[in-house]
Amino acid sequence: MAYDNADVSQSVADRLNDALRDASPLEVLRRAHERFGAKLALVSSFGAESAVLLHMAAQIDPKIVVLFLDTGMLFGQTLDYRRSLANRLGLTGVRDLRPRFTDLSLQDPQSILHQTDIDGCCNIRKVIPLDAALSEFSGWITGRKRFQGGDRLRLRVVEEGTDGQIKFNPLANWSKDQIDAYMVEHDLPPHPLVPQGFLSIGCWPCTKPVEDGGDVRSGRWHGQDKTECGIHVARSPLAPDNVGGGI
Ligand code: SF4
């Protein structure tokens, strides 16, 4: 049965991807919003390049739900930026997702799990809270791009999400130059750590400035065999309820 559902959902993601693979980011967002409406969420780190997608989303629906993972280990500058940028763009649907108290008290009571088990730390601080929040949505939007490298080199504009959701990556095709040009064109404020060389920004224990000539995400989990926190890894079979008709 699970295979039947997976096949149906795969065809929906494939069909959407065929239709939108060369569309502009704004068009991808529009089509995603038309299709899913209030069942669509945007996941944002309010990081180095987040202002671009948030600015586009605010043009389509300033009430769109924006899910922000406040892991408890973020830079203070990120928390300040999350507040000031949301206000500036008029985004009223930002939700701060925090780790469950029981997970922290049982698995990381001293906030040092990142020193011994980074996957476990990301799991309780990112994966579990996001999975719980996404359970009410049928589609979600990410800010990933191919130029960020690693597994993202093969990123599609539309793909399967976890739990049967459809996942949109409107900026998949964009280059770093296009991102930078959009920031300038729309006078968007940079994250305060970007001028200090942080080109991708996550939790403070696991983020360093990028060295000259390094990949934009090379400062994340620097020196470790880890490039993703786990929220973009498929973990469960596809569910039938979120599978709709054609676009
Ligand atoms: Fe923990 Fe580091 Fe993952 Fe943040 S990025 S949740 S501190 S392991």
CSV table of C-alpha atoms and ligand atoms in Angstrom, one decimal:
chain,number,residue,atom,x,y,z
A,1,MET,CA,0.0,0.0,0.0
A,2,ALA,CA,2.8,2.4,0.9
A,3,TYR,CA,4.3,1.8,-2.6
A,4,ASP,CA,1.0,2.8,-4.2
A,5,ASN,CA,0.9,6.0,-2.3
A,6,ALA,CA,4.5,6.8,-3.0
A,7,ASP,CA,4.0,6.3,-6.7
A,8,VAL,CA,1.0,8.7,-6.8
A,9,SER,CA,2.8,11.4,-4.8
A,10,GLN,CA,6.0,11.0,-6.8
A,11,SER,CA,4.1,11.7,-9.9
A,12,VAL,CA,2.6,14.9,-8.4
A,13,ALA,CA,6.0,16.2,-7.4
A,14,ASP,CA,7.4,15.2,-10.9
A,15,ARG,CA,4.5,17.0,-12.6
A,16,LEU,CA,5.0,20.1,-10.6
A,17,ASN,CA,8.7,20.1,-11.2
A,18,ASP,CA,8.2,19.6,-14.9
A,19,ALA,CA,6.0,22.7,-15.0
A,20,LEU,CA,8.1,24.9,-12.7
A,21,ARG,CA,11.7,23.8,-13.3
A,22,ASP,CA,12.5,27.0,-15.3
A,23,ALA,CA,10.0,29.3,-13.7
A,24,SER,CA,11.1,32.4,-11.8
A,25,PRO,CA,11.2,32.1,-8.0
A,26,LEU,CA,8.3,34.4,-7.7
A,27,GLU,CA,6.2,32.3,-10.1
A,28,VAL,CA,7.1,29.1,-8.1
A,29,LEU,CA,6.0,30.8,-4.9
A,30,ARG,CA,2.7,32.0,-6.6
A,31,ARG,CA,1.9,28.5,-7.9
A,32,ALA,CA,2.7,26.9,-4.6
A,33,HIS,CA,0.5,29.4,-2.8
A,34,GLU,CA,-2.4,29.0,-5.3
A,35,ARG,CA,-2.2,25.2,-4.9
A,36,PHE,CA,-1.9,24.9,-1.1
A,37,GLY,CA,-3.1,28.3,0.4
A,38,ALA,CA,-3.1,28.1,4.2
A,39,LYS,CA,-1.6,24.6,4.0
A,40,LEU,CA,1.7,26.0,2.8
A,41,ALA,CA,4.5,27.0,5.1
A,42,LEU,CA,7.9,28.6,4.4
A,43,VAL,CA,10.8,27.4,6.5
A,44,SER,CA,13.4,30.0,7.1
A,45,SER,CA,16.6,30.3,9.1
A,46,PHE,CA,16.7,34.1,8.9
A,47,GLY,CA,20.2,33.5,7.8
A,48,ALA,CA,22.6,35.0,5.3
A,49,GLU,CA,20.4,34.9,2.2
A,50,SER,CA,17.0,34.4,3.8
A,51,ALA,CA,15.8,38.0,3.1
A,52,VAL,CA,15.4,37.3,-0.6
A,53,LEU,CA,12.8,34.5,-0.3
A,54,LEU,CA,11.1,36.2,2.6
A,55,HIS,CA,10.7,39.4,0.6
A,56,MET,CA,9.2,37.5,-2.3
A,57,ALA,CA,6.8,35.6,0.0
A,58,ALA,CA,5.7,38.9,1.6
A,59,GLN,CA,4.7,40.2,-1.8
A,60,ILE,CA,2.4,37.2,-2.4
A,61,ASP,CA,1.0,36.8,1.2
A,62,PRO,CA,2.3,38.6,4.2
A,63,LYS,CA,0.3,36.3,6.4
A,64,ILE,CA,2.1,33.2,5.1
A,65,VAL,CA,3.2,30.9,7.9
A,66,VAL,CA,7.0,31.2,8.3
A,67,LEU,CA,8.6,28.5,10.5
A,68,PHE,CA,11.8,29.6,12.3
A,69,LEU,CA,13.8,27.0,14.2
A,70,ASP,CA,15.0,28.7,17.4
A,71,THR,CA,17.3,25.9,18.5
A,72,GLY,CA,18.4,27.6,21.7
A,73,MET,CA,21.9,27.8,20.2
A,74,LEU,CA,21.5,30.6,17.7
A,75,PHE,CA,23.6,33.7,17.5
A,76,GLY,CA,21.9,36.7,19.3
A,77,GLN,CA,22.3,38.6,16.0
A,78,THR,CA,20.1,36.0,14.3
A,79,LEU,CA,17.3,36.5,16.8
A,80,ASP,CA,17.5,40.2,16.4
A,81,TYR,CA,17.5,39.9,12.6
A,82,ARG,CA,14.5,37.5,12.7
A,83,ARG,CA,12.5,40.2,14.6
A,84,SER,CA,13.6,43.3,12.6
A,85,LEU,CA,13.4,41.6,9.2
A,86,ALA,CA,9.9,40.2,9.8
A,87,ASN,CA,8.7,43.6,10.9
A,88,ARG,CA,10.3,45.4,8.0
A,89,LEU,CA,8.7,42.9,5.5
A,90,GLY,CA,5.3,43.0,7.3
A,91,LEU,CA,5.4,39.2,7.8
A,92,THR,CA,2.8,38.4,10.5
A,93,GLY,CA,2.8,34.6,10.4
A,94,VAL,CA,6.3,33.8,11.8
A,95,ARG,CA,6.3,31.0,14.3
A,96,ASP,CA,9.3,30.3,16.6
A,97,LEU,CA,9.8,26.6,16.9
A,98,ARG,CA,11.7,25.4,20.0
A,99,PRO,CA,13.0,22.1,21.2
A,100,ARG,CA,10.8,20.0,23.5
A,101,PHE,CA,11.6,20.5,27.1
A,102,THR,CA,11.7,16.8,27.7
A,103,ASP,CA,14.2,16.2,24.9
A,104,LEU,CA,16.5,18.9,26.3
A,105,SER,CA,16.2,17.8,29.9
A,106,LEU,CA,16.8,14.1,29.1
A,107,GLN,CA,19.4,14.3,26.3
A,108,ASP,CA,21.1,17.7,26.6
A,109,PRO,CA,20.6,19.1,30.1
A,110,GLN,CA,24.0,20.9,29.9
A,111,SER,CA,23.7,22.1,26.3
A,112,ILE,CA,26.8,20.3,25.3
A,113,LEU,CA,25.4,17.5,23.1
A,114,HIS,CA,26.8,19.2,20.1
A,115,GLN,CA,30.3,18.3,21.3
A,116,THR,CA,29.6,14.6,21.4
A,117,ASP,CA,26.7,13.9,19.0
A,118,ILE,CA,25.9,16.5,16.4
A,119,ASP,CA,23.3,14.4,14.7
A,120,GLY,CA,21.5,13.8,18.0
A,121,CYS,CA,21.7,17.5,18.8
A,122,CYS,CA,20.3,18.5,15.4
A,123,ASN,CA,17.6,15.9,15.9
A,124,ILE,CA,16.2,17.2,19.1
A,125,ARG,CA,16.8,20.9,18.3
A,126,LYS,CA,15.8,20.9,14.6
A,127,VAL,CA,14.3,17.8,13.2
A,128,ILE,CA,11.8,16.9,15.9
A,129,PRO,CA,10.4,20.5,16.3
A,130,LEU,CA,10.1,21.0,12.5
A,131,ASP,CA,8.5,17.6,11.9
A,132,ALA,CA,5.9,18.4,14.5
A,133,ALA,CA,5.2,21.9,13.1
A,134,LEU,CA,5.0,20.6,9.5
A,135,SER,CA,2.4,18.0,10.3
A,136,GLU,CA,-0.4,20.5,9.6
A,137,PHE,CA,0.9,21.5,6.2
A,138,SER,CA,0.7,19.9,2.8
A,139,GLY,CA,3.4,21.9,1.1
A,140,TRP,CA,6.5,23.7,2.3
A,141,ILE,CA,9.1,26.1,0.9
A,142,THR,CA,12.8,26.1,1.4
A,143,GLY,CA,15.6,28.5,0.5
A,144,ARG,CA,18.1,26.0,-0.7
A,145,LYS,CA,20.1,26.6,-3.9
A,146,ARG,CA,22.2,24.4,-6.1
A,147,PHE,CA,25.2,26.7,-5.9
A,148,GLN,CA,25.5,25.8,-2.2
A,149,GLY,CA,27.1,22.6,-3.3
A,150,GLY,CA,27.1,19.1,-1.7
A,151,ASP,CA,23.9,17.2,-2.0
A,152,ARG,CA,22.2,20.5,-3.1
A,153,LEU,CA,24.0,20.3,-6.5
A,154,ARG,CA,21.2,18.1,-7.8
A,155,LEU,CA,18.4,20.1,-6.1
A,156,ARG,CA,15.0,20.1,-8.0
A,157,VAL,CA,12.6,23.1,-7.9
A,158,VAL,CA,9.9,20.7,-6.7
A,159,GLU,CA,10.5,17.5,-4.8
A,160,GLU,CA,8.9,15.1,-2.4
A,161,GLY,CA,9.0,16.2,1.2
A,162,THR,CA,8.6,14.1,4.3
A,163,ASP,CA,5.2,12.7,5.2
A,164,GLY,CA,3.8,13.1,1.7
A,165,GLN,CA,4.3,16.8,1.5
A,166,ILE,CA,5.4,18.6,-1.6
A,167,LYS,CA,8.5,20.7,-1.1
A,168,PHE,CA,9.3,23.8,-3.2
A,169,ASN,CA,12.8,25.2,-3.7
A,170,PRO,CA,12.1,28.5,-5.6
A,171,LEU,CA,15.7,29.6,-5.6
A,172,ALA,CA,17.2,26.3,-6.7
A,173,ASN,CA,18.3,27.7,-10.0
A,174,TRP,CA,19.6,31.0,-8.8
A,175,SER,CA,23.3,31.9,-8.5
A,176,LYS,CA,25.0,33.8,-5.7
A,177,ASP,CA,25.2,36.8,-7.9
A,178,GLN,CA,21.5,36.8,-8.5
A,179,ILE,CA,20.9,36.6,-4.8
A,180,ASP,CA,23.3,39.4,-4.1
A,181,ALA,CA,21.7,41.6,-6.9
A,182,TYR,CA,18.2,41.0,-5.5
A,183,MET,CA,19.3,42.1,-2.1
A,184,VAL,CA,20.7,45.3,-3.5
A,185,GLU,CA,17.8,46.0,-5.9
A,186,HIS,CA,15.3,45.7,-3.0
A,187,ASP,CA,17.5,47.3,-0.4
A,188,LEU,CA,17.3,44.3,1.9
A,189,PRO,CA,19.4,44.4,5.1
A,190,PRO,CA,22.0,41.7,5.3
A,191,HIS,CA,22.3,39.5,8.3
A,192,PRO,CA,24.6,41.3,10.7
A,193,LEU,CA,27.2,38.5,10.6
A,194,VAL,CA,27.6,38.5,6.8
A,195,PRO,CA,30.1,41.4,6.8
A,196,GLN,CA,32.2,39.3,9.2
A,197,GLY,CA,32.5,36.5,6.7
A,198,PHE,CA,29.6,34.2,7.8
A,199,LEU,CA,28.1,33.2,4.5
A,200,SER,CA,25.9,30.5,5.9
A,201,ILE,CA,24.6,30.9,9.4
A,202,GLY,CA,23.3,28.3,11.8
A,203,CYS,CA,23.9,27.6,15.5
A,204,TRP,CA,26.9,29.4,17.1
A,205,PRO,CA,28.8,26.2,18.2
A,206,CYS,CA,28.7,24.8,14.6
A,207,THR,CA,29.2,27.9,12.4
A,208,LYS,CA,32.5,29.6,11.5
A,209,PRO,CA,33.3,32.4,9.0
A,210,VAL,CA,34.1,31.1,5.5
A,211,GLU,CA,37.8,31.1,4.6
A,212,ASP,CA,38.9,33.0,1.5
A,213,GLY,CA,37.7,31.1,-1.6
A,214,GLY,CA,35.7,28.5,0.4
A,215,ASP,CA,32.3,27.3,-0.4
A,216,VAL,CA,29.4,29.3,1.1
A,217,ARG,CA,28.5,26.4,3.5
A,218,SER,CA,32.1,25.4,4.4
A,219,GLY,CA,31.8,27.2,7.7
A,220,ARG,CA,29.0,24.9,8.8
A,221,TRP,CA,30.1,21.9,11.0
A,222,HIS,CA,33.6,22.9,9.9
A,223,GLY,CA,36.0,19.9,10.0
A,224,GLN,CA,33.2,17.4,10.5
A,225,ASP,CA,31.7,14.9,8.1
A,226,LYS,CA,28.3,16.6,8.1
A,227,THR,CA,26.8,19.0,5.7
A,228,GLU,CA,23.1,19.0,6.5
A,229,CYS,CA,21.2,19.2,9.8
A,230,GLY,CA,18.8,16.4,8.8
A,231,ILE,CA,15.6,18.4,8.2
A,232,HIS,CA,15.9,17.8,4.4
A,233,VAL,CA,16.3,14.1,4.7
A,234,ALA,CA,13.2,12.0,3.8
A,235,ARG,CA,12.3,9.9,6.9
A,236,SER,CA,8.9,8.4,6.3
A,237,PRO,CA,6.6,7.0,3.7
A,238,LEU,CA,4.3,9.3,1.7
A,239,ALA,CA,0.8,9.8,3.0
A,240,PRO,CA,-2.2,9.9,0.7
A,241,ASP,CA,-4.1,12.9,2.2
A,242,ASN,CA,-1.6,15.4,0.9
A,243,VAL,CA,-1.6,14.2,-2.6
A,244,GLY,CA,-3.8,16.4,-4.8
A,245,GLY,CA,-4.6,16.7,-8.5
A,246,GLY,CA,-2.7,18.4,-11.2
A,247,ILE,CA,-1.5,21.9,-11.1
B,1,SF4,FE1,23.2,21.3,17.8
B,1,SF4,FE2,25.1,22.3,16.1
B,1,SF4,FE3,22.9,21.0,15.1
B,1,SF4,FE4,22.7,23.4,16.3
B,1,SF4,S1,23.8,22.9,14.4
B,1,SF4,S2,21.3,21.7,16.6
B,1,SF4,S3,24.2,23.3,18.0
B,1,SF4,S4,24.6,20.1,16.4
